[in-house]
Amino acid sequence: MRTSCFQKKYWARWRNIIAVLVLAVTGAIFFDLFPAFCLKCQFYPAVQREGYIITGLIVVITILFGRLYCSVVCPFGILQDLISKIFRTKKGIHPSIVRYFILALLIGFISVGIILPVRLLDPYSNFGRLVSSFKNPTYLSIMGAVFLLLSIFRKRFFCGVFCPVGTTLKIISKIGIFKIKFNENCLNCGKCARECPVQAIDVKNKKINNSECTKCFKCISNCPKKALDFNKCKKIKIKEESEQVDLSRRNFVTGAFFLSAIAGTTGHFVGKEIKKHQAKDKFICPPGAGSIERFSGKCTSCLLCANVCPSKIIKPHTFGVVHLDYTGGFCDYNCTKCSDACPTGALEPLHFEIKQSTRIGIARFNHDECIGCKKCAEVCPRGAIETFEGKPVLSPAKCIGCGKCFYHCPKKNKAIEIIPVLLQTRAM
């Protein structure tokens, strides 16, 4: 008898194949082997850039089928599964209530435009920094590496305790229409519970916490009696006289709600203080940032822009954002790769003619150091530098701060400095 490849026992295998392909493509994007638009489907970057279609699609899928995003789209979750598979991790992580407090705290920070904690906990950004470290070891995210190492001891440790995206989707998935549930074939062997990476299965009571379930389908594929189904759940009406109120659970939920509110309020006020300090920090943003304040509130430091930049001048900076460092190159006048690749909207896509007139900084000369070689005037793509009596003279209205003059200055102690601008404007 011919066996269909879509039978239950193959569900986990198909999920693994899709997940590995997503992981491979996502990783290849950071090596500039695939177009970066593939990363526009990541949840938090889509929320950041106000990508309503992608965000809405993820929410609808979560409402219908549960946390499929965590299973086959999130690269950091898939990477944890891979690590657990390699090291044969047996124990899953029991999801912690701490994650609700973390989510509330992050919402408090986001409310004032501070996403520093989000950069540390966003799964996509952690994956980006880890992959980027293969190209440049200085890009390594210590926290991301620790989270990944913890998956050696507990399956999906980061997902069950820290992940703000997973927590958000867990809340949404409570509505879930299609769920995994037991049927009459169950023998209480416990194999499904042992396979579950997030301990969402209660074999004794034949219950599955579908909001915790990451839809890896290991339970369905490994059940020897096909005692688990994934289909639409029917609403069960409970008579009023049989209803019982669990006061301890209600008190627990109420307490958790108030503690989360306190965490969110704390994040709001702490975020204000960080923002005051952050406002004093000035650095050169890549073209398309708009302003330092806007850029600092959107960049998650996934380092995709740094990886696709042909000049390799985009580097990690204070507070987790990136900046331009002209010591090893300059911003190519004919390149828009960084703004085209940015998945969070921190860098807005720019057409060539707009990018070529976007002021990201402005040059300033130290005539005491200048040797009058005229190299800066020769290389300036905007014709913003002329010479007068052997000394360079800048036309500020034309300068965009690309750094080409700085990079080509032959002096060890450069005679040119590129000053950051708080707001990117159009040059003449």
Coordinates of C-alpha atoms in Angstrom, one line a residue:
M1 CA 0.0 0.0 0.0
R2 CA 1.4 3.4 -1.0
T3 CA 2.2 5.7 1.9
S4 CA 1.4 9.4 1.5
C5 CA 4.3 11.8 2.3
F6 CA 1.7 14.1 4.0
Q7 CA 0.7 11.5 6.7
K8 CA 1.0 12.6 10.3
K9 CA 4.3 10.8 10.8
Y10 CA 6.0 13.1 8.3
W11 CA 4.6 16.5 9.6
A12 CA 7.6 17.1 11.8
R13 CA 10.0 16.2 9.0
W14 CA 8.3 18.7 6.6
R15 CA 8.4 21.3 9.3
N16 CA 12.2 20.6 9.8
I17 CA 12.9 20.9 6.1
I18 CA 11.0 24.2 5.7
A19 CA 12.7 25.6 8.9
V20 CA 16.2 24.6 7.7
L21 CA 15.6 26.2 4.4
V22 CA 14.4 29.5 6.1
L23 CA 17.4 29.4 8.3
A24 CA 19.8 28.8 5.4
V25 CA 18.3 31.6 3.3
T26 CA 18.2 34.1 6.2
G27 CA 21.8 33.3 7.0
A28 CA 22.8 33.7 3.4
I29 CA 21.2 37.2 3.2
F30 CA 23.8 38.4 5.8
F31 CA 26.5 37.2 3.4
D32 CA 24.8 39.2 0.6
L33 CA 23.9 36.0 -1.3
F34 CA 20.1 36.6 -1.4
P35 CA 18.1 39.8 -1.7
A36 CA 17.3 41.3 1.7
F37 CA 13.6 41.7 1.1
C38 CA 13.2 38.2 2.5
L39 CA 13.8 39.6 6.0
K40 CA 10.9 42.0 5.8
C41 CA 8.7 39.1 7.1
Q42 CA 10.3 39.1 10.5
F43 CA 7.8 40.2 13.2
Y44 CA 9.5 43.0 15.2
P45 CA 11.2 44.6 12.2
A46 CA 7.8 44.6 10.5
V47 CA 6.2 46.3 13.5
Q48 CA 9.1 48.8 13.6
R49 CA 8.7 49.9 10.0
E50 CA 4.9 49.9 10.3
G51 CA 4.6 47.1 7.8
Y52 CA 0.9 46.5 8.4
I53 CA 0.5 43.8 5.8
I54 CA 3.2 41.6 7.1
T55 CA 2.3 42.2 10.7
G56 CA -1.4 41.6 10.0
L57 CA -0.5 38.4 8.1
I58 CA 1.5 37.0 11.0
V59 CA -1.3 37.9 13.5
V60 CA -3.9 36.2 11.3
I61 CA -1.8 33.0 10.9
T62 CA -1.2 33.0 14.6
I63 CA -5.0 33.3 15.3
L64 CA -5.7 30.5 12.9
F65 CA -2.9 28.0 13.5
G66 CA -1.0 29.1 16.6
R67 CA 2.7 30.0 16.8
L68 CA 3.8 28.7 13.4
Y69 CA 5.9 31.8 13.1
C70 CA 8.1 30.6 16.0
S71 CA 8.4 27.2 14.4
V72 CA 9.3 28.0 10.7
V73 CA 10.0 31.7 10.4
C74 CA 12.0 32.9 13.4
P75 CA 15.7 32.2 12.6
F76 CA 16.8 32.3 16.3
G77 CA 14.2 29.8 17.4
I78 CA 15.1 27.5 14.5
L79 CA 18.8 27.9 15.4
Q80 CA 18.0 26.8 19.0
D81 CA 16.3 23.7 17.7
L82 CA 19.3 22.9 15.6
I83 CA 21.7 23.3 18.5
S84 CA 19.5 21.1 20.7
K85 CA 19.4 18.5 18.0
I86 CA 23.2 18.5 17.6
F87 CA 23.8 18.2 21.4
R88 CA 20.8 15.8 21.8
T89 CA 19.2 18.0 24.5
K90 CA 16.5 15.9 26.2
K91 CA 14.8 18.4 28.5
G92 CA 12.4 21.1 27.3
I93 CA 12.0 24.5 29.0
H94 CA 9.0 25.1 31.2
P95 CA 7.8 28.6 30.1
S96 CA 8.3 31.2 32.8
I97 CA 5.9 34.0 33.9
V98 CA 9.0 36.3 33.9
R99 CA 8.5 36.8 30.2
Y100 CA 5.3 38.8 30.8
F101 CA 7.2 41.2 33.0
I102 CA 10.0 41.5 30.4
L103 CA 7.4 42.2 27.7
A104 CA 5.7 44.9 29.9
L105 CA 9.1 46.5 30.6
L106 CA 10.0 46.6 26.9
I107 CA 6.7 48.2 26.1
G108 CA 7.5 50.9 28.7
F109 CA 10.8 51.6 27.0
I110 CA 9.3 51.6 23.5
S111 CA 6.6 54.1 24.6
V112 CA 9.4 56.8 25.0
G113 CA 11.3 55.7 21.9
I114 CA 14.0 53.7 23.6
I115 CA 14.6 50.3 22.1
L116 CA 17.9 49.4 23.7
P117 CA 16.5 46.5 25.7
V118 CA 14.6 45.3 22.6
R119 CA 17.9 45.2 20.7
L120 CA 19.2 42.8 23.4
L121 CA 16.2 40.5 23.3
D122 CA 14.8 40.7 19.7
P123 CA 15.3 37.2 18.3
Y124 CA 15.9 38.3 14.7
S125 CA 18.5 40.9 15.8
N126 CA 20.4 38.4 18.0
F127 CA 20.5 36.0 15.1
G128 CA 21.8 38.8 12.8
R129 CA 24.6 39.6 15.2
L130 CA 25.6 36.0 15.6
V131 CA 25.7 35.4 11.9
S132 CA 27.6 38.6 11.3
S133 CA 30.3 37.5 13.8
F134 CA 31.4 34.9 11.2
K135 CA 32.4 37.8 9.0
N136 CA 33.7 40.0 11.8
P137 CA 34.2 38.5 15.3
T138 CA 33.9 41.9 16.9
Y139 CA 30.2 41.9 15.9
L140 CA 29.4 39.0 18.3
S141 CA 26.5 39.5 20.6
I142 CA 27.5 38.1 24.0
M143 CA 23.9 37.9 25.2
G144 CA 22.8 36.2 22.0
A145 CA 25.6 33.7 22.3
V146 CA 24.7 33.0 25.9
F147 CA 21.0 32.4 25.0
L148 CA 22.1 30.0 22.2
L149 CA 24.4 28.1 24.6
L150 CA 21.6 27.7 27.1
S151 CA 19.7 25.7 24.5
I152 CA 22.3 23.0 24.9
F153 CA 20.8 22.3 28.4
R154 CA 17.2 23.2 27.8
K155 CA 15.3 23.2 24.5
R156 CA 14.2 26.7 23.4
F157 CA 15.4 28.2 26.7
F158 CA 15.3 31.8 25.2
C159 CA 11.8 31.3 23.8
G160 CA 10.3 30.1 27.1
V161 CA 11.8 32.8 29.3
F162 CA 13.0 35.9 27.5
C163 CA 11.5 36.2 24.0
P164 CA 9.2 39.2 23.7
V165 CA 8.0 38.2 20.2
G166 CA 7.1 34.7 21.5
T167 CA 5.2 36.1 24.4
T168 CA 3.3 38.5 22.2
L169 CA 2.3 35.7 19.8
K170 CA 1.5 33.4 22.8
I171 CA -1.1 36.0 23.9
I172 CA -2.6 36.2 20.4
S173 CA -2.6 32.4 19.9
K174 CA -5.0 32.0 22.9
I175 CA -7.7 32.7 20.3
G176 CA -6.4 29.8 18.2
I177 CA -8.9 28.2 15.9
F178 CA -6.9 25.2 14.8
K179 CA -5.3 23.4 17.7
I180 CA -3.5 20.2 18.6
K181 CA -5.6 17.9 20.8
F182 CA -5.8 14.3 22.0
N183 CA -8.2 11.7 20.6
E184 CA -9.5 8.4 22.0
N185 CA -6.4 6.5 20.8
C186 CA -4.1 7.8 23.6
L187 CA -2.4 5.2 25.8
N188 CA -0.7 7.6 28.2
C189 CA 2.7 6.5 27.0
G190 CA 4.1 10.0 27.5
K191 CA 6.3 10.0 24.4
C192 CA 4.6 13.2 23.1
A193 CA 5.4 15.1 26.3
R194 CA 9.1 14.0 26.2
E195 CA 9.4 15.3 22.6
C196 CA 7.8 18.7 23.4
P197 CA 10.5 21.4 23.6
V198 CA 8.2 23.8 25.6
Q199 CA 6.5 21.3 28.0
A200 CA 3.1 22.2 26.7
I201 CA 1.7 18.7 27.0
D202 CA -0.1 17.3 30.1
V203 CA -0.4 13.6 29.4
K204 CA -2.1 12.7 32.6
N205 CA -5.0 15.0 32.0
K206 CA -4.8 14.8 28.2
K207 CA -4.5 18.5 27.8
I208 CA -2.2 20.6 25.5
N209 CA -1.5 24.3 26.2
N210 CA -1.8 25.4 22.6
S211 CA -0.7 29.0 23.4
E212 CA 2.6 27.6 24.6
C213 CA 2.9 25.1 21.7
T214 CA 5.4 26.2 19.0
K215 CA 3.9 23.9 16.4
C216 CA 7.0 21.8 15.8
F217 CA 4.6 18.8 15.3
K218 CA 7.0 16.4 17.0
C219 CA 4.3 15.1 19.2
I220 CA 2.0 14.3 16.3
S221 CA 4.7 12.6 14.2
N222 CA 6.2 10.5 17.1
C223 CA 2.9 9.3 18.5
P224 CA 2.8 5.5 18.0
K225 CA -1.0 5.4 18.1
K226 CA -1.8 8.6 16.1
A227 CA -3.6 9.9 19.2
L228 CA -3.1 13.6 18.4
D229 CA -4.9 15.7 15.8
F230 CA -4.5 19.2 14.5
N231 CA -7.8 20.5 13.5
K232 CA -10.5 23.1 14.3
C233 CA -11.6 23.1 17.9
K234 CA -15.3 23.1 18.8
K235 CA -16.4 25.4 21.5
I236 CA -17.7 23.5 24.6
K237 CA -20.5 25.0 26.5
I238 CA -20.2 24.6 30.3
K239 CA -23.3 24.8 32.4
E240 CA -23.3 27.6 35.0
E241 CA -24.0 25.2 37.9
S242 CA -20.9 23.1 37.1
E243 CA -18.6 26.1 36.8
Q244 CA -16.1 26.6 39.6
V245 CA -13.9 29.6 40.2
D246 CA -10.3 28.9 41.0
L247 CA -9.6 31.8 43.4
S248 CA -5.9 31.0 43.6
R249 CA -5.5 31.2 39.9
R250 CA -7.5 34.4 39.7
N251 CA -5.4 36.0 42.4
F252 CA -2.3 34.9 40.6
V253 CA -3.4 36.4 37.3
T254 CA -4.5 39.6 39.1
G255 CA -1.1 39.9 40.8
A256 CA 0.7 39.2 37.6
F257 CA -1.3 42.0 35.9
F258 CA -0.3 44.6 38.5
L259 CA 3.3 43.5 38.5
S260 CA 3.4 43.8 34.7
A261 CA 1.9 47.3 35.0
I262 CA 4.6 48.3 37.4
A263 CA 7.2 46.8 35.1
G264 CA 5.8 48.8 32.2
T265 CA 5.7 52.0 34.2
T266 CA 9.3 51.5 35.4
G267 CA 10.4 50.9 31.8
H268 CA 8.7 54.2 30.7
F269 CA 10.4 56.4 33.3
V270 CA 13.8 54.6 33.1
G271 CA 13.6 55.0 29.3
K272 CA 13.1 58.7 29.7
E273 CA 16.3 59.0 31.6
I274 CA 18.2 57.0 29.1
K275 CA 16.8 59.1 26.3
K276 CA 18.1 62.3 28.0
H277 CA 21.6 60.8 28.0
Q278 CA 21.3 59.4 24.5
A279 CA 20.4 62.8 23.1
K280 CA 23.8 64.0 24.0
D281 CA 25.5 61.3 21.9
K282 CA 26.3 62.4 18.3
F283 CA 27.4 60.1 15.5
I284 CA 27.1 59.9 11.7
C285 CA 24.1 57.9 10.7
P286 CA 23.8 56.0 7.4
P287 CA 21.8 57.8 4.7
G288 CA 18.1 57.4 5.1
A289 CA 18.2 57.6 8.9
G290 CA 16.4 61.0 8.9
S291 CA 17.8 62.1 12.3
I292 CA 19.9 60.6 15.2
E293 CA 16.8 60.5 17.4
R294 CA 14.6 58.7 14.9
F295 CA 17.4 56.3 14.0
S296 CA 18.2 55.5 17.6
G297 CA 14.5 54.7 18.1
K298 CA 14.3 52.2 15.2
C299 CA 17.7 50.6 14.7
T300 CA 17.8 47.1 16.3
S301 CA 21.5 46.6 15.3
C302 CA 20.8 43.4 13.4
L303 CA 24.0 44.5 11.4
L304 CA 22.5 43.6 8.0
C305 CA 23.4 47.0 6.7
A306 CA 27.0 46.5 7.9
N307 CA 27.2 43.2 6.0
V308 CA 25.9 44.5 2.7
C309 CA 27.9 47.7 2.8
P310 CA 30.6 47.4 0.1
S311 CA 32.8 49.9 1.8
K312 CA 32.5 48.2 5.2
I313 CA 32.2 51.6 7.0
I314 CA 29.0 50.7 9.0
K315 CA 30.0 49.7 12.5
P316 CA 28.2 49.0 15.8
H317 CA 28.0 52.1 18.1
T318 CA 27.0 53.1 21.6
F319 CA 23.5 52.1 22.7
G320 CA 23.5 49.3 20.2
V321 CA 22.8 51.3 17.0
V322 CA 25.3 51.5 14.1
H323 CA 27.2 54.4 12.7
L324 CA 29.6 55.4 9.9
D325 CA 33.3 55.0 10.5
Y326 CA 35.4 56.6 7.8
T327 CA 38.8 55.4 9.0
G328 CA 38.6 52.5 6.5
G329 CA 36.6 53.8 3.7
F330 CA 33.8 56.3 2.7
C331 CA 30.1 56.3 1.8
D332 CA 29.9 55.3 -1.9
Y333 CA 28.2 58.1 -3.8
N334 CA 26.4 55.6 -6.1
C335 CA 25.4 53.0 -3.5
T336 CA 22.0 52.6 -1.6
K337 CA 22.5 49.1 -0.4
C338 CA 22.1 49.8 3.4
S339 CA 18.9 51.7 3.1
D340 CA 17.5 49.1 0.6
A341 CA 18.3 46.2 3.0
C342 CA 17.2 47.7 6.3
P343 CA 14.2 45.6 7.5
T344 CA 13.1 47.8 10.4
G345 CA 12.6 51.1 8.6
A346 CA 15.4 52.7 10.6
L347 CA 16.9 53.6 7.1
E348 CA 14.3 54.6 4.6
P349 CA 14.8 53.4 1.0
L350 CA 16.4 56.2 -1.1
H351 CA 16.5 56.6 -4.8
F352 CA 20.0 57.3 -6.2
E353 CA 19.4 61.0 -6.9
I354 CA 17.9 61.5 -3.4
K355 CA 20.7 59.6 -1.7
Q356 CA 23.4 61.6 -3.6
S357 CA 22.0 64.8 -2.2
T358 CA 21.3 63.6 1.4
R359 CA 23.5 65.3 3.9
I360 CA 24.7 62.8 6.5
G361 CA 27.5 65.1 7.8
I362 CA 29.6 68.1 6.8
A363 CA 33.3 68.4 6.3
R364 CA 35.4 70.8 8.4
F365 CA 39.1 71.6 7.6
N366 CA 42.1 72.1 9.8
H367 CA 44.2 74.3 7.7
D368 CA 47.2 74.0 10.1
E369 CA 47.4 70.3 9.1
C370 CA 46.7 70.8 5.4
I371 CA 49.7 70.4 3.0
G372 CA 47.8 71.8 0.0
C373 CA 47.8 68.6 -2.0
K374 CA 44.4 69.3 -3.4
K375 CA 43.4 65.6 -3.2
C376 CA 40.2 66.4 -1.4
A377 CA 39.0 68.7 -4.2
E378 CA 39.9 66.1 -6.8
V379 CA 37.9 63.3 -5.2
C380 CA 34.8 65.2 -4.0
P381 CA 31.8 63.8 -6.0
R382 CA 29.7 66.9 -5.3
G383 CA 32.3 69.5 -6.3
A384 CA 31.9 71.0 -2.9
I385 CA 35.6 71.7 -2.4
E386 CA 37.7 74.3 -4.3
T387 CA 41.1 75.6 -3.6
F388 CA 42.1 79.2 -3.0
E389 CA 45.8 80.1 -2.6
G390 CA 46.7 76.4 -2.2
K391 CA 44.1 75.8 0.6
P392 CA 40.8 73.9 0.3
V393 CA 37.6 76.0 0.6
L394 CA 34.3 74.2 1.3
S395 CA 30.9 75.0 -0.1
P396 CA 28.7 73.9 2.8
A397 CA 25.5 74.0 0.7
K398 CA 26.9 71.2 -1.6
C399 CA 28.7 69.0 1.0
I400 CA 26.9 65.8 2.0
G401 CA 29.6 64.4 4.4
C402 CA 30.3 61.2 2.5
G403 CA 33.8 61.1 3.9
K404 CA 35.6 60.6 0.6
C405 CA 37.8 63.7 1.2
F406 CA 38.6 62.5 4.7
Y407 CA 39.6 59.0 3.5
H408 CA 41.8 60.3 0.7
C409 CA 43.6 62.9 2.8
P410 CA 47.2 61.7 2.8
K411 CA 48.1 63.2 6.2
K412 CA 48.3 60.8 9.2
N413 CA 46.7 63.4 11.4
K414 CA 43.9 64.1 9.0
A415 CA 43.4 67.7 7.9
I416 CA 39.6 67.0 7.5
E417 CA 37.0 66.1 10.0
I418 CA 33.4 65.0 9.2
I419 CA 30.9 66.5 11.7
P420 CA 27.7 64.6 12.3
V421 CA 24.4 66.4 11.6
L422 CA 21.4 65.9 13.9
L423 CA 18.9 66.0 11.0
Q424 CA 19.7 64.7 7.5
T425 CA 18.7 67.3 4.9
R426 CA 19.0 67.8 1.2
A427 CA 22.1 69.5 -0.2
M428 CA 22.0 71.8 -3.2

